[in-house]
CSV table of C-alpha atoms in Angstrom, one decimal:
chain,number,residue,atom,x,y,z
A,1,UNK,CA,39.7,76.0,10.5
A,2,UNK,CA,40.6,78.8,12.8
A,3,UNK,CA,38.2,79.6,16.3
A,4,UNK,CA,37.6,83.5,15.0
A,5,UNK,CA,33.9,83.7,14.4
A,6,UNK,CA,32.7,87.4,13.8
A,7,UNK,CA,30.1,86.6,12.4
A,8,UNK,CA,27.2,88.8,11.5
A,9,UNK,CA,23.9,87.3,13.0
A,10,UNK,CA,21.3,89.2,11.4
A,11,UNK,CA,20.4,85.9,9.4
A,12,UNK,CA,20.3,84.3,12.8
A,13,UNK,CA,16.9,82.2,13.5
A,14,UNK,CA,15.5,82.7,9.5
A,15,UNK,CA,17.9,81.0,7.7
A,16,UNK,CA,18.9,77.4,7.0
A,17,UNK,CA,22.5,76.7,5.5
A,18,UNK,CA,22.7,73.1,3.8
A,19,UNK,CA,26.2,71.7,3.6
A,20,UNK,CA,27.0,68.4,1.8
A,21,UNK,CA,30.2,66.6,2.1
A,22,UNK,CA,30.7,62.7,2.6
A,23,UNK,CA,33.8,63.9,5.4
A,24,UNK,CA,31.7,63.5,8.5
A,25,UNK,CA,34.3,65.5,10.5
A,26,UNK,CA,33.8,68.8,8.0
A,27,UNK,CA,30.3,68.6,8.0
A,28,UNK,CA,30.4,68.3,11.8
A,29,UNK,CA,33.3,71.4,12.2
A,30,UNK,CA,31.5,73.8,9.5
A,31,UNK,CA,28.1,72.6,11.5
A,32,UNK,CA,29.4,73.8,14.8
A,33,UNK,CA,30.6,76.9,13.3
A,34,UNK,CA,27.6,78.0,11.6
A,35,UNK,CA,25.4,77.4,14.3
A,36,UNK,CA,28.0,78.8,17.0
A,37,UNK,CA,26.1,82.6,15.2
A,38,UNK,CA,22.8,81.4,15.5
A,39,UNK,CA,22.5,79.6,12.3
A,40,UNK,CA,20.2,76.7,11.1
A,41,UNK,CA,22.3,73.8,9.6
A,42,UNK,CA,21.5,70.6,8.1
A,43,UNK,CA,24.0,68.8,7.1
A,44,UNK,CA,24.5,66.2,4.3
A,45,UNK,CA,26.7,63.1,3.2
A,46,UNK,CA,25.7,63.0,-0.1
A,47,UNK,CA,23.8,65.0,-2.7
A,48,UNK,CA,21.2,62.9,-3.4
A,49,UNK,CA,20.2,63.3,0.3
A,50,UNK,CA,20.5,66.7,0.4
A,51,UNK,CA,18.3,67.1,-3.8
A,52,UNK,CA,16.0,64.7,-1.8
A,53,UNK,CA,15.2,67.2,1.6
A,54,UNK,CA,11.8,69.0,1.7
A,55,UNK,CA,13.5,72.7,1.9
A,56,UNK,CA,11.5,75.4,4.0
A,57,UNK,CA,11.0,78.5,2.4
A,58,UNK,CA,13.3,80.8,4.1
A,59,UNK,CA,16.6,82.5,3.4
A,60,UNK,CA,19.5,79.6,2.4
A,61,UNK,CA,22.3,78.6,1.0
A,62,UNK,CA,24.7,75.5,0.1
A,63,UNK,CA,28.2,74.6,1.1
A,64,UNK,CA,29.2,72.1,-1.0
A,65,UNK,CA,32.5,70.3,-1.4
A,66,UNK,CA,33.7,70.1,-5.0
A,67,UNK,CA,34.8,66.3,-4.7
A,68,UNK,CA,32.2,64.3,-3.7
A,69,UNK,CA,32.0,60.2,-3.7
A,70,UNK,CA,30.5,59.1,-6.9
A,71,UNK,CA,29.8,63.0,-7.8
A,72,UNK,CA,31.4,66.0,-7.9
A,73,UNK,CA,30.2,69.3,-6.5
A,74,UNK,CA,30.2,70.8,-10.2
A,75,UNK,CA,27.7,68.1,-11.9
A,76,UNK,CA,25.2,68.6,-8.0
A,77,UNK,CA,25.6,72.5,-9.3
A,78,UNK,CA,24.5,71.8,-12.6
A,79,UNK,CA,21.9,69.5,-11.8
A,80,UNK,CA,20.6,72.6,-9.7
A,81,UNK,CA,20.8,74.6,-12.1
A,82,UNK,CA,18.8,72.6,-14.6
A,83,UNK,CA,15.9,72.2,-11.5
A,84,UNK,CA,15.5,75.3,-11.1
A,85,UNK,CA,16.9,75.4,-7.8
A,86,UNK,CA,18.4,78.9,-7.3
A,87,UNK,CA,20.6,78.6,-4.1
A,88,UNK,CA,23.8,79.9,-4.0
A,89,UNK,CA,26.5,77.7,-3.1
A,90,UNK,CA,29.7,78.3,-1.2
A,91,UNK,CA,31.9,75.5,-2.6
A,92,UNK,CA,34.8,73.9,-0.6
A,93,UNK,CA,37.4,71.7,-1.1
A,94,UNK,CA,40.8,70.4,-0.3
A,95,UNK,CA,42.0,69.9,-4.4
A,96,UNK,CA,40.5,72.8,-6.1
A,97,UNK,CA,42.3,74.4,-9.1
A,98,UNK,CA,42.1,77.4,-10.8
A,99,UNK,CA,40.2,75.8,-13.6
A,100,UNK,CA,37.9,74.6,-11.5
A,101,UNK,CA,37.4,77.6,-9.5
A,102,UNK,CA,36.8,79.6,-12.7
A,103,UNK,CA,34.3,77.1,-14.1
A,104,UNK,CA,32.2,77.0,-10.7
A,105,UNK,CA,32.3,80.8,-10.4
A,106,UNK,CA,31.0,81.2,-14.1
A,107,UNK,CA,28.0,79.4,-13.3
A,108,UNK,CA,26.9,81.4,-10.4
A,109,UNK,CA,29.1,79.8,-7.2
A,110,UNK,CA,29.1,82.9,-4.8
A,111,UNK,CA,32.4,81.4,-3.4
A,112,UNK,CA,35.1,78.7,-3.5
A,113,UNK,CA,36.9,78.3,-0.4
A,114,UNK,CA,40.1,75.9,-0.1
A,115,UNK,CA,40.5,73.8,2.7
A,116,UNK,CA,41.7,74.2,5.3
A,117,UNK,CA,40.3,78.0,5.7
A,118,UNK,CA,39.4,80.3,8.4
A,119,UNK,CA,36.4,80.5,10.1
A,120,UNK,CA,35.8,84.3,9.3
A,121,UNK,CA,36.6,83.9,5.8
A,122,UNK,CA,33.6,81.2,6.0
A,123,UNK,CA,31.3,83.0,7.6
A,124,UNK,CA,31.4,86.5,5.5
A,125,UNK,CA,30.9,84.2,1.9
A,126,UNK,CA,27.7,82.5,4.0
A,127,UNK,CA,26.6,85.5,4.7
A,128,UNK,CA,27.0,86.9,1.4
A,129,UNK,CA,25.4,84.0,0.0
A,130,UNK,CA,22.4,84.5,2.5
A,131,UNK,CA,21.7,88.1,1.6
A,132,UNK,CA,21.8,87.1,-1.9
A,133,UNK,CA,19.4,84.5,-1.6
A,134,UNK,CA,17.0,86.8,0.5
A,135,UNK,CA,17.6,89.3,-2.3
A,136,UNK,CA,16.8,87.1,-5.0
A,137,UNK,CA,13.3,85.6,-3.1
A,138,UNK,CA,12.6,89.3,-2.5
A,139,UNK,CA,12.2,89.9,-6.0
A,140,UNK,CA,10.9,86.2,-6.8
A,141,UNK,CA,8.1,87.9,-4.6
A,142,UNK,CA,7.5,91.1,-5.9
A,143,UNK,CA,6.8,89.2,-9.3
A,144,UNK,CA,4.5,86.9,-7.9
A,145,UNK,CA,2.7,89.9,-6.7
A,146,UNK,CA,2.8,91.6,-10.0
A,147,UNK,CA,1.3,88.9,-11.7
A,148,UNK,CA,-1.9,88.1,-9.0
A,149,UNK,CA,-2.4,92.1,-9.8
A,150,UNK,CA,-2.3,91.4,-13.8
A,151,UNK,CA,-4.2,88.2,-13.3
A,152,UNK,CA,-6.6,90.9,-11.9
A,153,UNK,CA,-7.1,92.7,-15.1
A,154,UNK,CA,-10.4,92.8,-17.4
A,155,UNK,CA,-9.0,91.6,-21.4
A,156,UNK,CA,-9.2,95.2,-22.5
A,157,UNK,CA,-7.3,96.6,-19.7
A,158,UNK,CA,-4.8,93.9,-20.5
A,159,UNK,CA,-4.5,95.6,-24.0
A,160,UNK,CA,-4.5,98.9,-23.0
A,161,UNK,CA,-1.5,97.9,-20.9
A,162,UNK,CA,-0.1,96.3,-23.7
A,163,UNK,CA,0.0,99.0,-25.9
A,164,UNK,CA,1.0,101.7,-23.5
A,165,UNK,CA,4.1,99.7,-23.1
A,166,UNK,CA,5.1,100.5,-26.5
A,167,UNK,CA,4.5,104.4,-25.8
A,168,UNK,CA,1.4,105.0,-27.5
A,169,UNK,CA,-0.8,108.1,-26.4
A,170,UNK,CA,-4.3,107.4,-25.8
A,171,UNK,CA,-5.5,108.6,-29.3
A,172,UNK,CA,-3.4,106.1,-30.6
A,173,UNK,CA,-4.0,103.3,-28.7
A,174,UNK,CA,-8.0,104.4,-29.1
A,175,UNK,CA,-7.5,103.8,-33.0
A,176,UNK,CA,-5.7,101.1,-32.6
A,177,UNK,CA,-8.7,99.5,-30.6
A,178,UNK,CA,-11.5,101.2,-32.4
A,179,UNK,CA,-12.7,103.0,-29.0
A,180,UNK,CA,-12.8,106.1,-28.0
A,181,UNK,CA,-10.0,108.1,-26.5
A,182,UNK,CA,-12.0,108.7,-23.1
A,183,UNK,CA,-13.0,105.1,-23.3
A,184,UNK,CA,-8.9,104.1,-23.4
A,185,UNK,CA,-8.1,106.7,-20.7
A,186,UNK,CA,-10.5,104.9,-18.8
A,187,UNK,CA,-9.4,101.5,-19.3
A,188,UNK,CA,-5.8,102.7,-18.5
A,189,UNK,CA,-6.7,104.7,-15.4
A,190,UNK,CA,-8.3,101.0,-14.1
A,191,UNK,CA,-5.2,99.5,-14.9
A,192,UNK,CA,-2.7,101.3,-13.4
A,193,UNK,CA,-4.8,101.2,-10.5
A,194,UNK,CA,-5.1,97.6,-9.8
A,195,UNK,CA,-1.7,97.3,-10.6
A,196,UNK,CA,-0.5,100.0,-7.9
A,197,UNK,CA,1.7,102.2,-10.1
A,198,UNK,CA,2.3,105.2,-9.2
A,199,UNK,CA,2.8,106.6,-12.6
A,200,UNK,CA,3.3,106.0,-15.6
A,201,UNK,CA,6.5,105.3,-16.1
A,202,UNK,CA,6.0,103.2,-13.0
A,203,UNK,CA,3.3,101.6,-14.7
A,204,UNK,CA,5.9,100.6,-17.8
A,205,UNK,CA,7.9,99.3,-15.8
A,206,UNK,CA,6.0,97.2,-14.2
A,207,UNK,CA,4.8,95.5,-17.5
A,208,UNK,CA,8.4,95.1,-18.4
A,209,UNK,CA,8.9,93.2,-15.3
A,210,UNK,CA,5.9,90.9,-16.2
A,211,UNK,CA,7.2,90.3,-19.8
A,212,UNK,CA,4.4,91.7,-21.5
A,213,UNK,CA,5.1,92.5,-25.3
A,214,UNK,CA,3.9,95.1,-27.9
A,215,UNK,CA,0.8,93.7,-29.5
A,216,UNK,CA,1.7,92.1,-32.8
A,217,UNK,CA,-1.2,94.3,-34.7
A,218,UNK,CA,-0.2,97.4,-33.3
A,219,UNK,CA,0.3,99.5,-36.7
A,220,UNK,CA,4.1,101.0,-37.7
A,221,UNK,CA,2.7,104.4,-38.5
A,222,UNK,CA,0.6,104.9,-35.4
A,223,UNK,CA,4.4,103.6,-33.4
A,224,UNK,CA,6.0,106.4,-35.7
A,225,UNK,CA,3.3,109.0,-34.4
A,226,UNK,CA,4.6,108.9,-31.0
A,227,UNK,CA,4.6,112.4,-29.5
């Protein structure tokens, strides 16, 4: 590891960067390193410790070393993976190959670093792998949000919505529900409201982001009368 340490701070004081490697003397250089830009750091010997730590919710990210006593770093990303644990990892080691590298980057490792590397080249994949995990809780929230709002819905507004999505003019979603057409404008004017779009493409989109799905009964010719 080299002394050059541009990093960029802007992370600095929100973010926590986990690093597991049973070397004490890597986990104590890449610890001094990362917090040398203002970075929080806990560091690891194992994975088990590290799977085991009560994470805050805040921007983070994993460097991990690839050859691990009694585990490698490939089966901890895995094992991630299959928890539902979306961090991006930074792997490390001292006896990668290209194999290996290709195998970790397929399944999602923002960067594989060979030891010994420099200190720069560290720092920009950390903060890389910062901004993508802030990017990625950004939208985790923006979800969440969109769901409370749905959550919010009456049944028939959930319908309406429904149907809209699979670009149905009021008339047609009115026959498709037996109501009238005012009754559907209504019902869809409510909607779009508690769910904040701004129109109605906006208000598509927004379903699509919830998963919501054309109702099963909604008829082929009133689909085909689409104007």
């Amino acid at each position: 590891m080299s002394n050059e340490t541009r990093g960029d701070t802007s992370h600095a004081g929100n973010a926590i960067v986990y690093v597991v490697d049973d070397d004490e003397s890597m986990r104590e250089a890449v610890s001094m390193l990362l917090r040398s830009v203002g970075l929080g750091v806990e560091t690891f010997a194992c994975a088990q410790e590290f799977l085991a730590f009560d994470m805050p919710d805040v921007p983070s990210c994993l460097i991990l070393d690839v050859r691990l006593k009694g585990q490698s770093g490939l089966a901890v990303q895995e094992q991630m993976a299959s928890s539902d644990l979306g961090l991006p990892i930074v792997f490390m080691t001292a006896h990668g190959d290209i194999a290996m590298t290709v195998k970790a980057m397929k399944a999602g490792a923002k960067d594989f670093l060979a030891k010994p590397f420099r200190d720069q080249d560290m720092l920009d994949a950390v903060e890389h792998a910062l901004a993508s995990d802030e990017e990625r809780r950004r939208a985790s929230r923006s979800v969440a949000d969109l769901r409370r709002s749905y959550e919010s819905l009456t049944p028939r507004e959930r319908e309406v919505m429904a149907f809209v999505v699979t670009g149905l003019m009021n008339k047609q979603i009115a026959a498709e529900l037996n109501l009238s057409e005012i009754t559907v404008k209504i019902h869809r004017g409510q909607a779009m409201k508690k769910m904040g779009a701004r129109s109605l493409a906006d208000f598509v989109r927004k379903a699509e982001a919830l998963g919501i799905k054309p109702p099963q009964g909604a008829s082929t010719q009133a689909r085909t009368q689409r104007t």
